[in-house]
Coordinates of N, CA and C in Angstrom, one line a residue:
M1 N 7.0 -40.5 -5.5 CA 8.2 -39.7 -5.9 C 8.1 -38.3 -5.3
I2 N 9.2 -37.8 -4.9 CA 9.2 -36.4 -4.2 C 8.9 -35.4 -5.3
E3 N 7.9 -34.5 -5.1 CA 7.6 -33.4 -6.0 C 8.6 -32.3 -5.7
K4 N 8.8 -31.5 -6.7 CA 9.6 -30.3 -6.6 C 8.8 -29.2 -6.0
I5 N 9.4 -28.3 -5.2 CA 8.7 -27.2 -4.6 C 8.3 -26.2 -5.7
I6 N 7.1 -25.6 -5.6 CA 6.7 -24.7 -6.6 C 7.5 -23.4 -6.5
V7 N 8.2 -23.0 -7.5 CA 9.1 -21.9 -7.5 C 8.3 -20.6 -7.2
N8 N 7.1 -20.5 -7.7 CA 6.3 -19.3 -7.6 C 5.6 -19.2 -6.2
S9 N 6.1 -20.0 -5.2 CA 5.6 -19.8 -3.9 C 6.0 -18.4 -3.4
R10 N 5.4 -18.0 -2.3 CA 5.8 -16.7 -1.7 C 7.2 -16.8 -1.1
T11 N 7.8 -15.7 -1.0 CA 9.2 -15.7 -0.5 C 9.2 -16.3 1.0
T12 N 8.1 -15.9 1.7 CA 8.1 -16.4 3.1 C 7.8 -17.9 3.1
E13 N 7.1 -18.4 2.1 CA 6.8 -19.8 2.1 C 8.1 -20.6 1.8
I14 N 8.8 -20.2 0.8 CA 10.1 -20.8 0.5 C 11.0 -20.8 1.7
N15 N 11.1 -19.6 2.3 CA 12.0 -19.4 3.5 C 11.6 -20.3 4.6
G16 N 10.3 -20.4 4.9 CA 9.9 -21.2 6.0 C 10.0 -22.7 5.7
S17 N 9.8 -23.1 4.5 CA 9.9 -24.5 4.1 C 11.4 -25.0 4.2
A18 N 12.3 -24.1 3.7 CA 13.7 -24.4 3.8 C 14.2 -24.5 5.3
N19 N 13.6 -23.7 6.1 CA 13.9 -23.8 7.6 C 13.5 -25.1 8.1
L20 N 12.3 -25.6 7.7 CA 11.7 -26.9 8.2 C 12.6 -28.0 7.7
M21 N 13.1 -27.9 6.4 CA 13.9 -28.9 5.9 C 15.2 -29.0 6.7
N22 N 15.8 -27.9 7.0 CA 17.0 -27.9 7.8 C 16.8 -28.5 9.2
N23 N 15.7 -28.2 9.8 CA 15.4 -28.8 11.1 C 15.3 -30.3 11.0
A24 N 14.7 -30.8 9.9 CA 14.5 -32.2 9.7 C 15.9 -32.8 9.5
F25 N 16.7 -32.1 8.7 CA 18.1 -32.6 8.4 C 18.9 -32.8 9.7
Q26 N 18.8 -31.8 10.6 CA 19.6 -31.8 11.8 C 19.3 -33.0 12.7
S27 N 18.0 -33.5 12.6 CA 17.6 -34.6 13.5 C 17.5 -35.9 12.7
S28 N 18.0 -35.9 11.5 CA 17.9 -37.1 10.6 C 19.0 -38.2 10.8
G29 N 20.1 -37.8 11.4 CA 21.2 -38.7 11.5 C 22.0 -38.7 10.3
L30 N 21.8 -37.8 9.4 CA 22.5 -37.7 8.1 C 23.4 -36.5 8.0
T31 N 23.7 -35.8 9.1 CA 24.4 -34.5 9.0 C 25.8 -34.7 8.5
S32 N 26.4 -35.9 8.6 CA 27.7 -36.2 8.1 C 27.7 -36.8 6.7
D33 N 26.5 -36.9 6.1 CA 26.5 -37.4 4.7 C 27.3 -36.6 3.7
A34 N 28.1 -37.3 2.9 CA 29.0 -36.6 2.0 C 28.3 -35.7 1.0
F35 N 27.1 -36.0 0.6 CA 26.3 -35.2 -0.4 C 25.4 -34.2 0.3
L36 N 24.6 -34.7 1.3 CA 23.6 -33.8 1.9 C 24.2 -32.7 2.7
S37 N 25.4 -33.0 3.4 CA 26.0 -31.9 4.2 C 26.3 -30.7 3.5
P38 N 27.0 -30.7 2.3 CA 27.3 -29.5 1.6 C 26.1 -28.9 0.9
V39 N 25.1 -29.7 0.6 CA 23.8 -29.2 0.0 C 23.2 -28.3 1.1
F40 N 23.1 -28.8 2.3 CA 22.4 -28.0 3.3 C 23.2 -26.8 3.8
S41 N 24.5 -26.9 3.7 CA 25.4 -25.8 4.0 C 25.1 -24.6 3.0
T42 N 25.0 -25.0 1.8 CA 24.6 -23.9 0.8 C 23.2 -23.5 0.9
L43 N 22.3 -24.4 1.2 CA 20.9 -24.0 1.3 C 20.7 -23.1 2.5
N44 N 21.3 -23.4 3.6 CA 21.1 -22.6 4.8 C 21.7 -21.2 4.7
Q45 N 22.9 -21.1 4.0 CA 23.5 -19.8 3.8 C 22.6 -18.9 2.9
T46 N 22.1 -19.5 1.8 CA 21.3 -18.8 0.9 C 19.9 -18.4 1.5
N47 N 19.4 -19.4 2.3 CA 18.1 -19.1 3.0 C 18.2 -18.1 4.1
A48 N 19.4 -18.0 4.7 CA 19.6 -17.0 5.7 C 19.6 -15.6 5.1
A49 N 20.2 -15.5 3.9 CA 20.2 -14.2 3.1 C 18.8 -13.9 2.7
L50 N 18.0 -14.9 2.3 CA 16.6 -14.7 2.0 C 15.8 -14.1 3.2
G51 N 16.0 -14.7 4.3 CA 15.4 -14.3 5.6 C 15.7 -12.8 5.9
A52 N 17.0 -12.4 5.7 CA 17.4 -11.1 5.9 C 16.8 -10.1 4.9
A53 N 16.6 -10.6 3.7 CA 16.0 -9.7 2.6 C 14.5 -9.5 3.0
I54 N 13.9 -10.6 3.5 CA 12.5 -10.4 3.9 C 12.3 -9.4 5.0
D55 N 13.3 -9.5 6.0 CA 13.2 -8.5 7.1 C 13.4 -7.1 6.6
R56 N 14.3 -6.9 5.6 CA 14.6 -5.6 5.1 C 13.3 -5.1 4.4
S57 N 12.6 -6.0 3.7 CA 11.4 -5.6 3.0 C 10.3 -5.2 4.0
K58 N 10.2 -5.9 5.1 CA 9.3 -5.5 6.2 C 9.6 -4.2 6.8
A59 N 10.9 -3.9 7.0 CA 11.4 -2.6 7.5 C 11.0 -1.5 6.6
E60 N 11.2 -1.7 5.3 CA 10.9 -0.6 4.4 C 9.4 -0.3 4.4
S61 N 8.6 -1.4 4.5 CA 7.1 -1.2 4.5 C 6.7 -0.5 5.7
I62 N 7.3 -0.8 6.9 CA 6.9 -0.1 8.1 C 7.3 1.3 8.1
L63 N 8.5 1.6 7.5 CA 9.0 3.0 7.4 C 8.1 3.8 6.5
A64 N 7.7 3.2 5.4 CA 6.8 3.9 4.5 C 5.5 4.2 5.1
E65 N 5.0 3.4 6.0 CA 3.7 3.7 6.7 C 3.9 4.8 7.7
K66 N 5.1 4.9 8.3 CA 5.4 6.0 9.2 C 5.5 7.3 8.5
D67 N 6.1 7.2 7.3 CA 6.2 8.4 6.4 C 4.8 8.9 6.0
E68 N 3.9 8.0 5.6 CA 2.6 8.4 5.2 C 1.9 9.1 6.4
K69 N 2.1 8.6 7.6 CA 1.5 9.2 8.8 C 2.0 10.7 9.0
R70 N 3.3 10.9 8.9 CA 3.7 12.3 9.0 C 3.3 13.2 7.9
D71 N 3.2 12.6 6.7 CA 2.7 13.4 5.5 C 1.3 13.9 5.8
Y72 N 0.5 13.0 6.4 CA -0.9 13.3 6.7 C -0.9 14.5 7.7
E73 N 0.0 14.4 8.7 CA 0.0 15.5 9.8 C 0.5 16.8 9.2
V74 N 1.4 16.8 8.2 CA 1.8 18.0 7.6 C 0.6 18.6 6.9
R75 N -0.2 17.8 6.2 CA -1.4 18.3 5.5 C -2.4 18.9 6.5
A76 N -2.5 18.2 7.6 CA -3.5 18.6 8.7 C -3.2 20.0 9.2
V77 N -1.9 20.2 9.4 CA -1.5 21.6 9.9 C -1.8 22.6 8.8
G78 N -1.3 22.3 7.6 CA -1.4 23.3 6.5 C -2.8 23.6 6.2
Y79 N -3.7 22.6 6.0 CA -5.1 22.9 5.6 C -5.9 23.6 6.7
L80 N -5.6 23.3 8.0 CA -6.4 23.9 9.0 C -6.0 25.4 9.1
V81 N -4.7 25.7 9.0 CA -4.3 27.1 9.0 C -4.8 27.8 7.8
Q82 N -4.8 27.2 6.6 CA -5.4 27.9 5.5 C -6.9 28.2 5.7
G83 N -7.6 27.3 6.3 CA -9.0 27.5 6.6 C -9.2 28.7 7.5
Y84 N -8.4 28.9 8.4 CA -8.5 30.0 9.3 C -8.2 31.4 8.7
T85 N -7.5 31.3 7.5 CA -7.2 32.6 6.8 C -8.5 33.2 6.2
Y86 N -9.6 32.4 6.2 CA -10.9 32.8 5.7 C -11.9 33.1 6.8
Y87 N -11.4 33.0 8.0 CA -12.3 33.2 9.2 C -12.9 34.6 9.3
P88 N -14.1 34.7 9.7 CA -14.8 36.1 9.7 C -14.1 37.1 10.6
D89 N -13.6 36.6 11.8 CA -12.9 37.4 12.8 C -11.6 37.9 12.3
P90 N -11.4 39.2 12.1 CA -10.1 39.7 11.6 C -8.9 39.3 12.4
A91 N -9.0 39.2 13.7 CA -7.9 38.9 14.6 C -7.5 37.4 14.3
I92 N -8.4 36.6 14.1 CA -8.1 35.2 13.8 C -7.5 35.1 12.4
R93 N -8.0 35.9 11.5 CA -7.4 35.8 10.1 C -6.0 36.3 10.2
E94 N -5.7 37.3 10.9 CA -4.4 37.9 11.0 C -3.4 36.8 11.7
A95 N -3.9 36.2 12.7 CA -3.1 35.1 13.4 C -2.8 34.0 12.4
A96 N -3.8 33.6 11.7 CA -3.7 32.6 10.7 C -2.7 32.9 9.6
N97 N -2.7 34.2 9.1 CA -1.8 34.6 8.1 C -0.3 34.6 8.7
T98 N -0.2 34.9 10.0 CA 1.1 34.9 10.6 C 1.7 33.5 10.6
V99 N 0.9 32.5 11.0 CA 1.3 31.1 11.0 C 1.5 30.6 9.6
E100 N 0.6 31.0 8.7 CA 0.8 30.5 7.3 C 2.1 30.9 6.7
Q101 N 2.6 32.1 7.0 CA 3.8 32.5 6.5 C 5.0 31.6 6.9
V102 N 4.9 31.1 8.1 CA 5.9 30.1 8.6 C 5.7 28.8 7.8
F103 N 4.5 28.3 7.8 CA 4.2 27.0 7.1 C 4.7 27.1 5.6
D104 N 4.4 28.2 5.0 CA 4.7 28.3 3.5 C 6.2 28.4 3.2
K105 N 7.0 28.6 4.2 CA 8.5 28.5 4.0 C 8.9 27.1 3.6
Y106 N 8.1 26.2 4.0 CA 8.3 24.7 3.7 C 7.3 24.2 2.8
G107 N 6.0 24.4 3.1 CA 4.9 24.1 2.3 C 4.6 22.6 2.2
F108 N 3.6 22.3 1.5 CA 3.1 20.9 1.3 C 4.2 20.1 0.5
A109 N 5.1 20.8 -0.2 CA 6.1 20.1 -1.0 C 7.0 19.2 -0.2
V110 N 7.1 19.5 1.1 CA 8.0 18.7 1.9 C 7.7 17.2 1.9
I111 N 6.4 16.9 1.7 CA 6.0 15.5 1.7 C 6.5 14.7 0.5
K112 N 7.0 15.4 -0.5 CA 7.5 14.8 -1.8 C 9.0 14.6 -1.7
E113 N 9.6 15.1 -0.7 CA 11.1 15.1 -0.6 C 11.6 13.7 -0.1
S114 N 12.9 13.5 -0.2 CA 13.5 12.3 0.4 C 13.3 12.2 1.9
Y115 N 13.3 11.0 2.4 CA 13.1 10.9 3.9 C 14.0 11.8 4.7
V116 N 15.3 11.9 4.4 CA 16.2 12.7 5.2 C 15.9 14.2 5.0
T117 N 15.6 14.6 3.8 CA 15.3 16.1 3.6 C 14.0 16.4 4.2
E118 N 13.0 15.6 4.1 CA 11.7 15.9 4.7 C 11.9 16.0 6.2
S119 N 12.6 15.1 6.8 CA 12.8 15.2 8.3 C 13.5 16.5 8.7
S120 N 14.5 16.9 7.9 CA 15.2 18.2 8.2 C 14.2 19.4 8.1
H121 N 13.4 19.4 7.0 CA 12.5 20.5 6.8 C 11.3 20.5 7.9
I122 N 10.9 19.4 8.2 CA 9.8 19.3 9.2 C 10.3 19.8 10.6
N123 N 11.5 19.4 10.9 CA 12.1 19.8 12.2 C 12.3 21.3 12.2
S124 N 12.8 21.8 11.1 CA 13.0 23.3 11.0 C 11.6 24.0 11.1
M125 N 10.6 23.5 10.5 CA 9.2 24.1 10.6 C 8.7 24.1 12.0
L126 N 8.9 22.9 12.7 CA 8.5 22.8 14.1 C 9.2 23.8 15.0
G127 N 10.5 24.0 14.7 CA 11.3 25.0 15.4 C 10.8 26.4 15.2
D128 N 10.5 26.7 14.0 CA 9.9 28.1 13.7 C 8.6 28.3 14.3
L129 N 7.7 27.2 14.3 CA 6.4 27.3 14.9 C 6.4 27.4 16.4
A130 N 7.6 27.1 17.0 CA 7.7 27.1 18.5 C 8.1 28.5 19.0
A131 N 8.5 29.4 18.0 CA 8.9 30.8 18.4 C 7.8 31.5 19.2
P132 N 8.1 32.3 20.2 CA 7.1 33.0 21.0 C 6.0 33.8 20.2
P133 N 6.4 34.6 19.2 CA 5.4 35.3 18.4 C 4.4 34.4 17.7
I134 N 4.9 33.3 17.2 CA 4.0 32.3 16.5 C 3.1 31.6 17.5
Q135 N 3.7 31.3 18.7 CA 2.9 30.7 19.7 C 1.7 31.6 20.1
S136 N 1.9 32.9 20.2 CA 0.9 33.8 20.5 C -0.2 33.8 19.5
A137 N 0.2 33.7 18.2 CA -0.8 33.6 17.1 C -1.5 32.2 17.2
L138 N -0.8 31.2 17.5 CA -1.5 29.9 17.5 C -2.5 29.8 18.6
A139 N -2.3 30.6 19.7 CA -3.3 30.5 20.8 C -4.7 31.0 20.3
L140 N -4.7 31.7 19.2 CA -6.0 32.2 18.7 C -6.6 31.2 17.7
L141 N -5.9 30.1 17.4 CA -6.4 29.2 16.4 C -6.6 27.8 16.9
P142 N -7.8 27.5 17.4 CA -8.2 26.3 18.0 C -7.9 25.1 17.1
G143 N -7.2 24.1 17.7 CA -6.9 22.9 16.9 C -5.6 22.8 16.2
V144 N -5.0 24.0 15.9 CA -3.8 24.0 15.1 C -2.6 23.5 16.0
G145 N -2.6 23.9 17.3 CA -1.6 23.5 18.2 C -1.6 22.0 18.4
E146 N -2.8 21.4 18.4 CA -2.9 20.0 18.6 C -2.4 19.3 17.3
N147 N -2.7 19.9 16.1 CA -2.2 19.3 14.9 C -0.7 19.3 14.8
I148 N -0.1 20.4 15.3 CA 1.4 20.6 15.3 C 2.0 19.5 16.3
A149 N 1.3 19.3 17.4 CA 1.8 18.3 18.4 C 1.8 16.9 17.7
A150 N 0.7 16.6 17.0 CA 0.6 15.4 16.3 C 1.7 15.2 15.2
L151 N 2.0 16.3 14.5 CA 3.1 16.3 13.5 C 4.4 16.0 14.2
Q152 N 4.7 16.6 15.4 CA 5.9 16.4 16.1 C 6.0 14.9 16.5
A153 N 4.9 14.4 17.0 CA 4.9 12.9 17.4 C 5.1 12.0 16.2
A154 N 4.5 12.3 15.1 CA 4.7 11.5 13.9 C 6.1 11.6 13.4
E155 N 6.7 12.7 13.5 CA 8.1 12.9 13.0 C 9.1 12.1 13.9
T156 N 8.8 12.2 15.2 CA 9.7 11.5 16.2 C 9.5 10.0 16.0
D157 N 8.3 9.6 15.8 CA 8.1 8.1 15.5 C 8.8 7.7 14.3
F158 N 8.8 8.5 13.2 CA 9.4 8.1 12.0 C 10.9 8.0 12.2
E159 N 11.5 9.0 12.9 CA 13.0 9.0 13.1 C 13.4 7.9 14.0
N160 N 12.6 7.5 15.0 CA 13.0 6.4 15.8 C 12.9 5.1 15.0
T161 N 11.9 5.0 14.2 CA 11.8 3.8 13.3 C 12.9 3.7 12.3
Q162 N 13.3 4.8 11.8 CA 14.4 4.9 10.8 C 15.7 4.5 11.4
A163 N 15.9 4.9 12.7 CA 17.2 4.6 13.4 C 17.2 3.1 13.7
Q164 N 16.0 2.6 14.0 CA 15.9 1.1 14.4 C 16.3 0.2 13.2
Y165 N 15.9 0.7 12.0 CA 16.2 -0.2 10.8 C 17.4 0.3 10.0
A166 N 18.2 1.2 10.6 CA 19.3 1.8 9.8 C 20.2 0.7 9.3
G167 N 20.5 -0.3 10.2 CA 21.4 -1.4 9.8 C 20.9 -2.2 8.7
E168 N 19.6 -2.5 8.6 CA 19.1 -3.3 7.6 C 19.1 -2.5 6.2
Q169 N 18.9 -1.2 6.3 CA 18.8 -0.4 5.1 C 20.2 0.0 4.5
A170 N 21.2 -0.1 5.3 CA 22.6 0.3 4.9 C 23.0 -0.4 3.7
E171 N 23.4 0.3 2.6 CA 23.9 -0.3 1.4 C 22.9 -1.4 0.8
D172 N 21.7 -1.0 0.9 CA 20.6 -2.0 0.5 C 20.7 -2.3 -1.0
D173 N 21.2 -1.3 -1.8 CA 21.2 -1.5 -3.2 C 22.2 -2.5 -3.6
T174 N 23.2 -2.9 -2.7 CA 24.2 -3.8 -3.1 C 23.8 -5.3 -2.7
K175 N 22.7 -5.4 -2.0 CA 22.3 -6.7 -1.5 C 21.3 -7.3 -2.5
S176 N 21.3 -8.7 -2.5 CA 20.4 -9.4 -3.4 C 19.0 -9.2 -2.9
N177 N 18.0 -9.1 -3.8 CA 16.7 -8.9 -3.4 C 16.0 -10.2 -3.1
A178 N 14.9 -10.1 -2.4 CA 14.2 -11.3 -1.9 C 13.8 -12.2 -3.1
T179 N 13.3 -11.7 -4.2 CA 12.8 -12.5 -5.3 C 13.9 -13.3 -5.9
A180 N 15.1 -12.7 -6.1 CA 16.2 -13.5 -6.7 C 16.7 -14.5 -5.7
L181 N 16.7 -14.2 -4.4 CA 17.2 -15.2 -3.4 C 16.2 -16.4 -3.3
K182 N 14.9 -16.0 -3.4 CA 13.9 -17.1 -3.3 C 14.1 -18.1 -4.4
K183 N 14.4 -17.6 -5.7 CA 14.6 -18.5 -6.8 C 15.9 -19.4 -6.5
E184 N 16.9 -18.8 -5.9 CA 18.1 -19.5 -5.6 C 17.8 -20.6 -4.6
V185 N 17.1 -20.3 -3.6 CA 16.7 -21.3 -2.6 C 15.9 -22.5 -3.2
A186 N 14.9 -22.1 -4.0 CA 14.1 -23.1 -4.6 C 14.9 -24.0 -5.6
T187 N 15.9 -23.4 -6.3 CA 16.7 -24.2 -7.2 C 17.6 -25.2 -6.4
I188 N 18.1 -24.8 -5.3 CA 18.9 -25.7 -4.5 C 18.0 -26.9 -4.0
I189 N 16.8 -26.5 -3.6 CA 15.9 -27.6 -3.1 C 15.5 -28.5 -4.2
N190 N 15.2 -28.0 -5.4 CA 14.7 -28.8 -6.5 C 15.8 -29.5 -7.2
D191 N 16.8 -28.8 -7.6 CA 17.9 -29.4 -8.4 C 18.9 -30.2 -7.7
D192 N 19.1 -30.0 -6.4 CA 20.1 -30.7 -5.6 C 19.4 -31.7 -4.6
L193 N 18.6 -31.1 -3.7 CA 18.1 -32.0 -2.6 C 17.1 -33.0 -3.2
V194 N 16.1 -32.5 -3.9 CA 15.0 -33.4 -4.4 C 15.5 -34.4 -5.4
V195 N 16.4 -34.0 -6.3 CA 16.9 -34.9 -7.3 C 17.8 -36.0 -6.6
F196 N 18.5 -35.6 -5.6 CA 19.3 -36.6 -4.9 C 18.5 -37.6 -4.1
L197 N 17.5 -37.1 -3.4 CA 16.6 -37.9 -2.5 C 15.8 -38.9 -3.4
R198 N 15.4 -38.5 -4.6 CA 14.7 -39.4 -5.4 C 15.5 -40.7 -5.7
T199 N 16.7 -40.5 -6.0 CA 17.6 -41.6 -6.2 C 17.9 -42.4 -4.9
G200 N 18.2 -41.6 -3.8 CA 18.5 -42.2 -2.6 C 17.4 -43.0 -2.0
E201 N 16.2 -42.5 -2.1 CA 15.0 -43.2 -1.6 C 14.8 -44.5 -2.4
R202 N 15.1 -44.5 -3.7 CA 14.9 -45.7 -4.5 C 15.9 -46.8 -4.3
F203 N 17.2 -46.4 -4.2 CA 18.3 -47.4 -4.1 C 18.8 -47.6 -2.7
Q204 N 18.6 -46.6 -1.8 CA 19.0 -46.9 -0.4 C 17.9 -46.4 0.5
P205 N 16.8 -47.1 0.5 CA 15.6 -46.7 1.3 C 15.9 -46.7 2.8
D206 N 16.7 -47.7 3.2 CA 17.0 -47.8 4.7 C 17.8 -46.5 5.2
T207 N 18.6 -46.0 4.3 CA 19.4 -44.8 4.7 C 18.6 -43.5 4.5
Y208 N 18.0 -43.4 3.3 CA 17.4 -42.1 3.0 C 15.8 -42.0 3.0
G209 N 15.2 -43.2 3.1 CA 13.7 -43.3 3.0 C 13.0 -42.4 4.0
K210 N 13.3 -42.5 5.3 CA 12.6 -41.7 6.3 C 12.8 -40.2 6.0
F211 N 14.0 -39.8 5.8 CA 14.3 -38.3 5.5 C 13.6 -37.9 4.3
A212 N 13.6 -38.7 3.2 CA 12.9 -38.3 2.0 C 11.4 -38.1 2.2
R213 N 10.8 -39.0 3.0 CA 9.4 -38.8 3.3 C 9.1 -37.5 4.0
T214 N 10.0 -37.2 4.9 CA 9.8 -35.9 5.7 C 9.9 -34.7 4.7
I215 N 10.9 -34.7 3.9 CA 11.0 -33.6 2.9 C 9.8 -33.6 2.0
T216 N 9.3 -34.8 1.6 CA 8.1 -34.9 0.7 C 6.9 -34.2 1.4
E217 N 6.8 -34.4 2.7 CA 5.7 -33.9 3.4 C 5.8 -32.3 3.5
I218 N 7.0 -31.8 3.7 CA 7.2 -30.4 3.8 C 6.8 -29.7 2.5
I219 N 7.3 -30.3 1.4 CA 7.1 -29.8 0.1 C 5.6 -29.8 -0.3
D220 N 5.0 -31.0 0.0 CA 3.6 -31.2 -0.3 C 2.7 -30.1 0.4
K221 N 3.0 -29.9 1.7 CA 2.2 -28.9 2.4 C 2.4 -27.5 1.8
N222 N 3.6 -27.2 1.4 CA 3.9 -25.9 0.8 C 3.1 -25.7 -0.5
N223 N 3.2 -26.8 -1.4 CA 2.6 -26.7 -2.7 C 1.1 -26.7 -2.6
E224 N 0.6 -27.4 -1.5 CA -0.9 -27.4 -1.3 C -1.4 -26.0 -1.0
Q225 N -0.6 -25.3 -0.2 CA -1.0 -23.9 0.1 C -1.0 -23.0 -1.2
V226 N 0.0 -23.2 -2.0 CA 0.1 -22.4 -3.2 C -1.1 -22.7 -4.2
K227 N -1.4 -24.0 -4.3 CA -2.5 -24.4 -5.2 C -3.8 -23.9 -4.7
K228 N -4.1 -23.9 -3.4 CA -5.3 -23.4 -2.8 C -5.4 -21.9 -3.1
R229 N -4.3 -21.2 -3.0 CA -4.4 -19.8 -3.2 C -4.7 -19.5 -4.7
R230 N -4.1 -20.3 -5.6 CA -4.4 -20.1 -7.0 C -5.8 -20.3 -7.3
K231 N -6.5 -21.3 -6.7 CA -7.9 -21.6 -7.0 C -8.7 -20.4 -6.5
K232 N -8.4 -19.8 -5.4 CA -9.2 -18.7 -4.9 C -9.0 -17.5 -5.8
E233 N -7.8 -17.3 -6.3 CA -7.5 -16.1 -7.2 C -8.1 -16.3 -8.6
K234 N -8.3 -17.6 -9.0 CA -8.8 -17.8 -10.4 C -10.2 -17.4 -10.5
P235 N -10.6 -16.5 -11.4 CA -12.0 -16.1 -11.6 C -12.8 -17.2 -12.1
E236 N -14.1 -17.2 -11.6 CA -15.0 -18.3 -12.0 C -15.5 -18.1 -13.4
E237 N -15.6 -19.2 -14.1 CA -16.0 -19.1 -15.5 C -17.5 -19.1 -15.6
G238 N -18.1 -18.3 -16.5 CA -19.5 -18.3 -16.6 C -20.0 -17.4 -17.7

C-alpha cells in the first residue's frame, strides 16, 4: 500500500518530491485521466507557489548576510577611529577627532535601522567622509581609509543584492509563506493522489499499477530521508 508523505518533511523535500511526481505523471500516459489531471493541475499550481516562497526565503537569507557584512564594516570604521582618539601623537588624535565628528553624526545606531534607512545614512556618511578636509585627516590615520573602502564595497554589494531580489520581496506580506504552502502540497498528495492511487492500484492495476509504484518509490525515498534525520537528531538514551 502506498504510504502517505510525511507532512513534517522539509519544505524543499516536499517541493522536490512533488516535482518528481509531476515528471512521472507527464510520462505515465495518464495525463488525460479524468481524476488525475485536475489533481496534478492543483498540485503543480500550489507547488509552484511553494517553490517561489522557498526562493523568497533564500533571497531574504542572502540579503540578511549582506546586511551583517556592512554592519561589521560600520563597526570597523567606528572602532578604529575611536582607537586613534587615544593615540599618543597629538596630530593623530586631532585627525581622529575630526573624523569621529563625522562618524558620530550617524553613529553605530545606523546598524539597527531598517534596510532602506541604513543605506541612506551609510551613503551620507561615506559622502561626508569623502570631503577634502576629512580626507586630509584620514591620511594621518593608517587603516581607516581601507576600512571606509570596505564599507563602501559592502554597501554597494548590499544594494545590488537588494535590487536583484526586489521582485521577490515586493508585497511579501501578502503572499503565502512556505510552511503553509508545504502543508497544502502535502495534503493534496496524501488526501487526493495517494488515496486515489490506493484504490486504482487495487481495482485497476493494469491502468494505475505502474504509476502507483513510481509514486510509492518517490514517497518512500522522501520518508526515508526524514526518518534518518530524526534518528540522528534523537538523543541517545543512557
